GROMACS .gro file of C-alpha atoms in nm:
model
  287
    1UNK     CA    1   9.623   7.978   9.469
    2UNK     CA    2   9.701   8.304   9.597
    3UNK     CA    3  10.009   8.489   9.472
    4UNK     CA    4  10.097   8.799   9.617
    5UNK     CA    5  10.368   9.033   9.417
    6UNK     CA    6  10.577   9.248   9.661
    7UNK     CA    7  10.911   9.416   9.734
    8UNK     CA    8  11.067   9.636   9.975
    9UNK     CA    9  11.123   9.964   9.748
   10UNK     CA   10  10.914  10.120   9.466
   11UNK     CA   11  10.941  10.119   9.140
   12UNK     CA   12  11.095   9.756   9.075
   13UNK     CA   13  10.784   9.693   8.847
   14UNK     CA   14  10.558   9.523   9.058
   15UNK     CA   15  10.276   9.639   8.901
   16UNK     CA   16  10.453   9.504   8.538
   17UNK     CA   17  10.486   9.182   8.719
   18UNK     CA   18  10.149   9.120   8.827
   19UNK     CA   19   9.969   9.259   8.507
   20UNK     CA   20  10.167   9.075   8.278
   21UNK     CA   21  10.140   8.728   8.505
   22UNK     CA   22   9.777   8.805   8.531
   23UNK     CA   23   9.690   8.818   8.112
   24UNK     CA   24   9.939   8.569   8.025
   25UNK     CA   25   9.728   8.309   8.283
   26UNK     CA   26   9.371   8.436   8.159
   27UNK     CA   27   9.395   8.216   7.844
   28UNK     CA   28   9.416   7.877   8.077
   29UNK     CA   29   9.316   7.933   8.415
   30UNK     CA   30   9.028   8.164   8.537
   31UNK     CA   31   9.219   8.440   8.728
   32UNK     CA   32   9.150   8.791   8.912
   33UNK     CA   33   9.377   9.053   8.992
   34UNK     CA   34   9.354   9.256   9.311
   35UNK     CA   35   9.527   9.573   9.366
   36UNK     CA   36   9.613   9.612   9.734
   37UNK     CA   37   9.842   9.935   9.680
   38UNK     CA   38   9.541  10.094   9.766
   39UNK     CA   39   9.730  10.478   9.830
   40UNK     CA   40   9.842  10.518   9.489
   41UNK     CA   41   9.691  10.227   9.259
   42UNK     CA   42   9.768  10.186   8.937
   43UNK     CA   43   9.704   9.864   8.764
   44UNK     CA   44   9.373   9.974   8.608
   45UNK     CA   45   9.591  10.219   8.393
   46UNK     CA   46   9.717   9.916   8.191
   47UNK     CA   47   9.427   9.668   8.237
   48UNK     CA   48   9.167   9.953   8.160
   49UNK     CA   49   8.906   9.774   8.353
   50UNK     CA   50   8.537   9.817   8.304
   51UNK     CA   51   8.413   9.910   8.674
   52UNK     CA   52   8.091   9.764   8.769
   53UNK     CA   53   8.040   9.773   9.115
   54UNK     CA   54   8.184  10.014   9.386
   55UNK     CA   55   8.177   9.955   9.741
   56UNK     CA   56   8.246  10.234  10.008
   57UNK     CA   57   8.515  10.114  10.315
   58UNK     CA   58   8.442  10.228  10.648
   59UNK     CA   59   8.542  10.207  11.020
   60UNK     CA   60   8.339  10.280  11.342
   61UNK     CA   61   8.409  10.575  11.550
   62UNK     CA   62   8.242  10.695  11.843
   63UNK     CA   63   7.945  10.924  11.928
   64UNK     CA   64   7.950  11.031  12.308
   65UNK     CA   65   7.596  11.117  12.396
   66UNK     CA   66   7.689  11.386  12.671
   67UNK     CA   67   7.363  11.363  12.832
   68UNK     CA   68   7.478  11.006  12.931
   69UNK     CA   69   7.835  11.050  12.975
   70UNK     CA   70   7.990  11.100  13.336
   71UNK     CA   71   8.304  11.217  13.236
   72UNK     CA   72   8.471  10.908  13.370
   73UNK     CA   73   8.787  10.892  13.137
   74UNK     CA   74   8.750  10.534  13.080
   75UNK     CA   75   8.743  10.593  12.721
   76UNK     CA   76   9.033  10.783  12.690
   77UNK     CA   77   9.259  10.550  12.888
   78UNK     CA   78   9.124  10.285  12.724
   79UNK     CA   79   9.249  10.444  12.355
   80UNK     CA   80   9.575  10.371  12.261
   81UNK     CA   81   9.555  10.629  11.946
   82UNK     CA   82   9.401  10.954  12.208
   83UNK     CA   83   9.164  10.951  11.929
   84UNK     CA   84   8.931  11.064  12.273
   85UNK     CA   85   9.031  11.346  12.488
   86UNK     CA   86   8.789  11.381  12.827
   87UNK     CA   87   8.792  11.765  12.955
   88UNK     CA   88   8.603  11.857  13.235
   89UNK     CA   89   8.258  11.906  13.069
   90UNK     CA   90   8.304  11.753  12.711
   91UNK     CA   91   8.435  11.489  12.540
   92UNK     CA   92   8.656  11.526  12.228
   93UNK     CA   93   8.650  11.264  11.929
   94UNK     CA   94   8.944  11.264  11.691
   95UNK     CA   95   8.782  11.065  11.401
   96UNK     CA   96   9.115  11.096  11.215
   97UNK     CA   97   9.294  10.915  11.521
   98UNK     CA   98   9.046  10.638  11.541
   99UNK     CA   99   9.111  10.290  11.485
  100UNK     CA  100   8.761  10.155  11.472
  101UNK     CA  101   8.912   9.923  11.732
  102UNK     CA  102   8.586   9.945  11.954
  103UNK     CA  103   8.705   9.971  12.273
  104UNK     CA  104   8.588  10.275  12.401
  105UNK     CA  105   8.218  10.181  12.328
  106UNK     CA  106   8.249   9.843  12.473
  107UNK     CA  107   8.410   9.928  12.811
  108UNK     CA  108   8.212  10.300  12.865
  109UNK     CA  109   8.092  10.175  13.149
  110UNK     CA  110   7.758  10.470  13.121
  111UNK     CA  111   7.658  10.301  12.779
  112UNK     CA  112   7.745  10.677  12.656
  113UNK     CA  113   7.939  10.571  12.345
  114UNK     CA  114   7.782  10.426  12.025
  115UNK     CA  115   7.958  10.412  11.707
  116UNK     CA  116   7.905  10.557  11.340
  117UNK     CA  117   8.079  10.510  11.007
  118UNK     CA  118   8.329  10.663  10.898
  119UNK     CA  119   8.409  10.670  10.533
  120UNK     CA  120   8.799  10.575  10.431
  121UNK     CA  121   8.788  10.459  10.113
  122UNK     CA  122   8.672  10.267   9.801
  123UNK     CA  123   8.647   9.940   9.638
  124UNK     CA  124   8.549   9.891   9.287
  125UNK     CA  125   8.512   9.595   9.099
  126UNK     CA  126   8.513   9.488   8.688
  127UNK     CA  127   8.621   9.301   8.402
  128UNK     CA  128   8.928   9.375   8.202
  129UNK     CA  129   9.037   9.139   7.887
  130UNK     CA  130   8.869   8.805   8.010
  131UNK     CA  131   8.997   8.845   8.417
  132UNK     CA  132   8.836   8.982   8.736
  133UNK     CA  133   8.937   9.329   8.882
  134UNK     CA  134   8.958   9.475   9.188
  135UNK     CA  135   9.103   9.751   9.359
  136UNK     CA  136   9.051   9.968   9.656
  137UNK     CA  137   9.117  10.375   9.691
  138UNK     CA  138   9.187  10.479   9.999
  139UNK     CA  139   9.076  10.850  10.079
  140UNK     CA  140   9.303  11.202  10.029
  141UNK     CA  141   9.417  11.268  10.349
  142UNK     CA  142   9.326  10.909  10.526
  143UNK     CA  143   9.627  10.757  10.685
  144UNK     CA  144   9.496  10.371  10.765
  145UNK     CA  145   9.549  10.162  10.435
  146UNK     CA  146   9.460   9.787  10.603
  147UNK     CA  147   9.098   9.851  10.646
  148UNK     CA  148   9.063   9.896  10.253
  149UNK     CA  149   9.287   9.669  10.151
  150UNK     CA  150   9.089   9.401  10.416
  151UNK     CA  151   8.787   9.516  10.166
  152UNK     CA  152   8.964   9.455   9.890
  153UNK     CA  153   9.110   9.077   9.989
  154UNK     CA  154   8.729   8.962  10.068
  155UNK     CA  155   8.648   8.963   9.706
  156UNK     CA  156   8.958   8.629   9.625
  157UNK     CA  157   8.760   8.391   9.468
  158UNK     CA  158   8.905   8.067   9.603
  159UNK     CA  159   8.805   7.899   9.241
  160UNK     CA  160   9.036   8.133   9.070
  161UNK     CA  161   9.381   8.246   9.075
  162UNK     CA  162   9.417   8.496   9.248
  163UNK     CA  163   9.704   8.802   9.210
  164UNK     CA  164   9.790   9.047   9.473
  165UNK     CA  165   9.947   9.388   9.327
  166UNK     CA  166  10.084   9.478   9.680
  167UNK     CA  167  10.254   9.827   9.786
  168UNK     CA  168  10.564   9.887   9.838
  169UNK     CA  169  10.813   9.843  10.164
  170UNK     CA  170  10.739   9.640  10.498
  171UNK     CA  171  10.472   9.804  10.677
  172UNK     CA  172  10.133   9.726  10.785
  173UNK     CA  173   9.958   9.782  10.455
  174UNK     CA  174  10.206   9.526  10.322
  175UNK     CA  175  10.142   9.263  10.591
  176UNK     CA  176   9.799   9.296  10.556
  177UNK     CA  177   9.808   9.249  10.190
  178UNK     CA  178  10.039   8.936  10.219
  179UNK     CA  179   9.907   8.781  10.453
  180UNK     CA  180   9.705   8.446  10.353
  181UNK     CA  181   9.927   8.402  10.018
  182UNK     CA  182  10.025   8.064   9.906
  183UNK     CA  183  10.370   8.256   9.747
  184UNK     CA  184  10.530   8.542   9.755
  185UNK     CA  185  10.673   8.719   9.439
  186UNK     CA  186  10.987   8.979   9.563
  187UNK     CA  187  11.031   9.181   9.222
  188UNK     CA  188  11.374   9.338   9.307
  189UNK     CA  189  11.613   9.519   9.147
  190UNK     CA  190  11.991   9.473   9.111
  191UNK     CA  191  12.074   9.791   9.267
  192UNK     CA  192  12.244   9.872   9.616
  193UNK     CA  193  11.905  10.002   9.712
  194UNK     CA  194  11.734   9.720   9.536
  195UNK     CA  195  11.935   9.479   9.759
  196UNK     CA  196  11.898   9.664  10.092
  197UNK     CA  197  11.515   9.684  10.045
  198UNK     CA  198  11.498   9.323   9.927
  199UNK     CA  199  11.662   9.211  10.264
  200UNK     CA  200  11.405   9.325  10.459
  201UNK     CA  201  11.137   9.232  10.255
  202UNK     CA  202  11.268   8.841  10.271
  203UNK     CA  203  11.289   8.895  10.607
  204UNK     CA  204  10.915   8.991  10.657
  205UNK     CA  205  10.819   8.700  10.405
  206UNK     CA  206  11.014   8.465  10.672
  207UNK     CA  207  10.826   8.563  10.963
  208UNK     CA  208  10.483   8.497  10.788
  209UNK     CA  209  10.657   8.153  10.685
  210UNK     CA  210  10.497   8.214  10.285
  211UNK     CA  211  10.759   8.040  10.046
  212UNK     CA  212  10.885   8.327   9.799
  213UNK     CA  213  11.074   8.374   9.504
  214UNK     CA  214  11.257   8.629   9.330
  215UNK     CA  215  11.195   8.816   9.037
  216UNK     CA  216  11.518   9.074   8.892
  217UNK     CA  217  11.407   9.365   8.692
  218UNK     CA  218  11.621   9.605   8.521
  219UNK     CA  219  11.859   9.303   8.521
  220UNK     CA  220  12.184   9.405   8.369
  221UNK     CA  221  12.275   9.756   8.566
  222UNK     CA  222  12.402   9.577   8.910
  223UNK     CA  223  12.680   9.441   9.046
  224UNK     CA  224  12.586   9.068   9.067
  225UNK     CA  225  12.547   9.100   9.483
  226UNK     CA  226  12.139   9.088   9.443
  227UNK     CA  227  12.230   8.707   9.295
  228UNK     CA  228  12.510   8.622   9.528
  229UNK     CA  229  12.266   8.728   9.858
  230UNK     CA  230  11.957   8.519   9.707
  231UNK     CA  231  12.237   8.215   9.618
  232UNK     CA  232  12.341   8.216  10.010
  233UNK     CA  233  11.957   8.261  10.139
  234UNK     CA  234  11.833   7.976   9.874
  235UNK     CA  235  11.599   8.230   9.735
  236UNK     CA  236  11.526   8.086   9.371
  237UNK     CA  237  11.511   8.383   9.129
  238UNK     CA  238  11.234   8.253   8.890
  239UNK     CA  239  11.215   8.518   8.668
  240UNK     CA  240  11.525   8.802   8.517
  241UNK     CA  241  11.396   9.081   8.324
  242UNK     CA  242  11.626   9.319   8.132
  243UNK     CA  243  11.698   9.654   8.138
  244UNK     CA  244  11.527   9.688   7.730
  245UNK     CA  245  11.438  10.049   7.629
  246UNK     CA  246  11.131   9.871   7.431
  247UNK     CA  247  10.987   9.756   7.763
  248UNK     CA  248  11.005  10.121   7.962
  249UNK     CA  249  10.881  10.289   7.620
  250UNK     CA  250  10.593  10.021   7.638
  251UNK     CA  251  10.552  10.117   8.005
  252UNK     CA  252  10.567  10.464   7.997
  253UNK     CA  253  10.268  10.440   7.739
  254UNK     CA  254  10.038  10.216   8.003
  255UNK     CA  255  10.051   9.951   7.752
  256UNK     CA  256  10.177   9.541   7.913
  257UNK     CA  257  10.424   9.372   7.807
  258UNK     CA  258  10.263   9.086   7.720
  259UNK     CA  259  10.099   9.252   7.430
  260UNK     CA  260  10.338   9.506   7.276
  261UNK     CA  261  10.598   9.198   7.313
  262UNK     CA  262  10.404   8.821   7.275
  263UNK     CA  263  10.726   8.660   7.320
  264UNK     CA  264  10.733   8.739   7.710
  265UNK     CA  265  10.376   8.550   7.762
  266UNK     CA  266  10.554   8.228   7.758
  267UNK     CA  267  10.810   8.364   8.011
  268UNK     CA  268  10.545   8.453   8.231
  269UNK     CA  269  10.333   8.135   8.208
  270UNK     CA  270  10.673   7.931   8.252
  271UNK     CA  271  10.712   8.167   8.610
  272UNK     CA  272  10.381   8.074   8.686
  273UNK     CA  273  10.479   7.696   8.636
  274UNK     CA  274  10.770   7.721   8.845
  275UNK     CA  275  10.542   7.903   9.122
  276UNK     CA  276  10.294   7.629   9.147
  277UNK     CA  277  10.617   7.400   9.153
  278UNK     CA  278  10.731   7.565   9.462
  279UNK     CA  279  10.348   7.580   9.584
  280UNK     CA  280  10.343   7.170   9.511
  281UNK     CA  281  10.691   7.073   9.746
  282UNK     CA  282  10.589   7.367  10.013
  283UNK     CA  283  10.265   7.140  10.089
  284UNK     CA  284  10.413   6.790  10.009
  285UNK     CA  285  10.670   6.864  10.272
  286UNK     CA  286  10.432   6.989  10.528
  287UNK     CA  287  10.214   6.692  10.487
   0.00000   0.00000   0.00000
């Protein structure tokens, strides 16, 4: 199974979510967490992971060979990023722009145009207290998250459970990091914000037709409209976390939950229950 934790705003805890699911599982299933937040990653800081392997991420761009190239503009009009400009005697590559898409070198119809890569990122890989780890880095200054995080996503093992830390909002990194989950944990917030974000992230979740559930954090500060919206959606909220000054001082010290208070490890393998509960009617009813 493949569980991806998500939500439309940061700082609802994902990252508590998915750390504490993932250790409280370890004990009776074999499980891996991945950490698709890939611009600003951060579940190694509580997992404190023993990296063994690192992988670079890269993406073709093109190399015009000029002695080849006719000037044509077929590149150009063929990039939808003008990652290529054409001038009168030289062609321009943006490697910044580029998509790795492949286009240009395809269609150049002078065979000017091969393609060399690019480094964006990284991907590392470990151990931390009896699970498998992965994350990827993307690059300062690189602006294309869903190569890396398609790195990352390669390494679920489909014997294992498999948890995807994912970043936060509706954009392509987070389509690209939900995509393929058997569920979809929304960690929101009971907040006006929490709410408005949460919308849109059910929304997405809809479109890619991935059953979901909802998880509250900070429960206690809101207004009660977070549980009247997922009441009138039929969103089950499987899990309601309090606002506790024990669990943000545990937080704020990278240590989990799970650990610096054993009674939530039952909470979180009873969410985990009621997940693959979900899971089980999602595929009775489509068979």
């Amino acid at each position: 199974m493949i569980i991806s934790v998500a939500s439309g705003k940061g700082g609802t805890g994902k990252t508590l979510v998915a750390t504490n699911l993932a250790l409280s599982l370890k004990d009776r299933l074999r499980v891996q967490l991945l950490d698709c937040d890939v611009e600003e990653p951060n579940a190694h800081i509580f997992l404190k992971p023993k990296i063994t392997q690192s992988e670079a991420v890269c993406i073709p761009v093109p190399v015009v060979d000029e002695e080849k190239c006719t000037h044509c503009r077929r590149c150009a009009e063929v990039c939808v990023y003008k990652a290529i400009a054409v001038l009168k005697n030289k062609v321009l590559v943006f490697p910044q722009l580029c998509h790795g898409c492949g286009a240009c070198s395809y269609l150049c119809p002078d065979h000017a145009i091969s393609e060399q890569g690019r480094e964006i990122g990284v991907v590392e890989l470990g151990r931390a207290d009896g699970l498998d780890f992965v994350h990827g880095r993307l690059s300062i200054g690189e602006a294309m998250a869903p190569p890396v995080i398609r790195k990352v996503k390669q390494h679920i093992d489909a014997k294992k459970v498999a948890i995807i830390d994912v970043s936060p909002g509706t954009s392509c990194p987070v389509v690209e990091a939900v995509r393929g989950s058997d569920f979809c944990l929304l960690v929101t917030e009971p907040t006006p914000f929490g709410l408005n974000d949460l919308v849109l992230a059910v929304e997405m979740i809809r479109k890619m037709s991935i059953p979901c559930g909802i998880v509250i954090n900070r429960a206690g500060v809101g207004d009660g409209k977070v549980e009247e919206y997922c009441s009138r959606k039929n969103i089950p909220i499987l899990l309601t976390i309090p606002l506790d000054a024990r669990i943000a001082s545990l937080y704020s010290r990278g240590q989990v939950l799970v650990e610096g208070m054993p009674e939530w490890r039952q909470r979180f393998l009873d969410l985990f229950d009621l997940i693959r509960e979900k899971h089980t009617k999602v595929k009775e009813k489509a068979s």
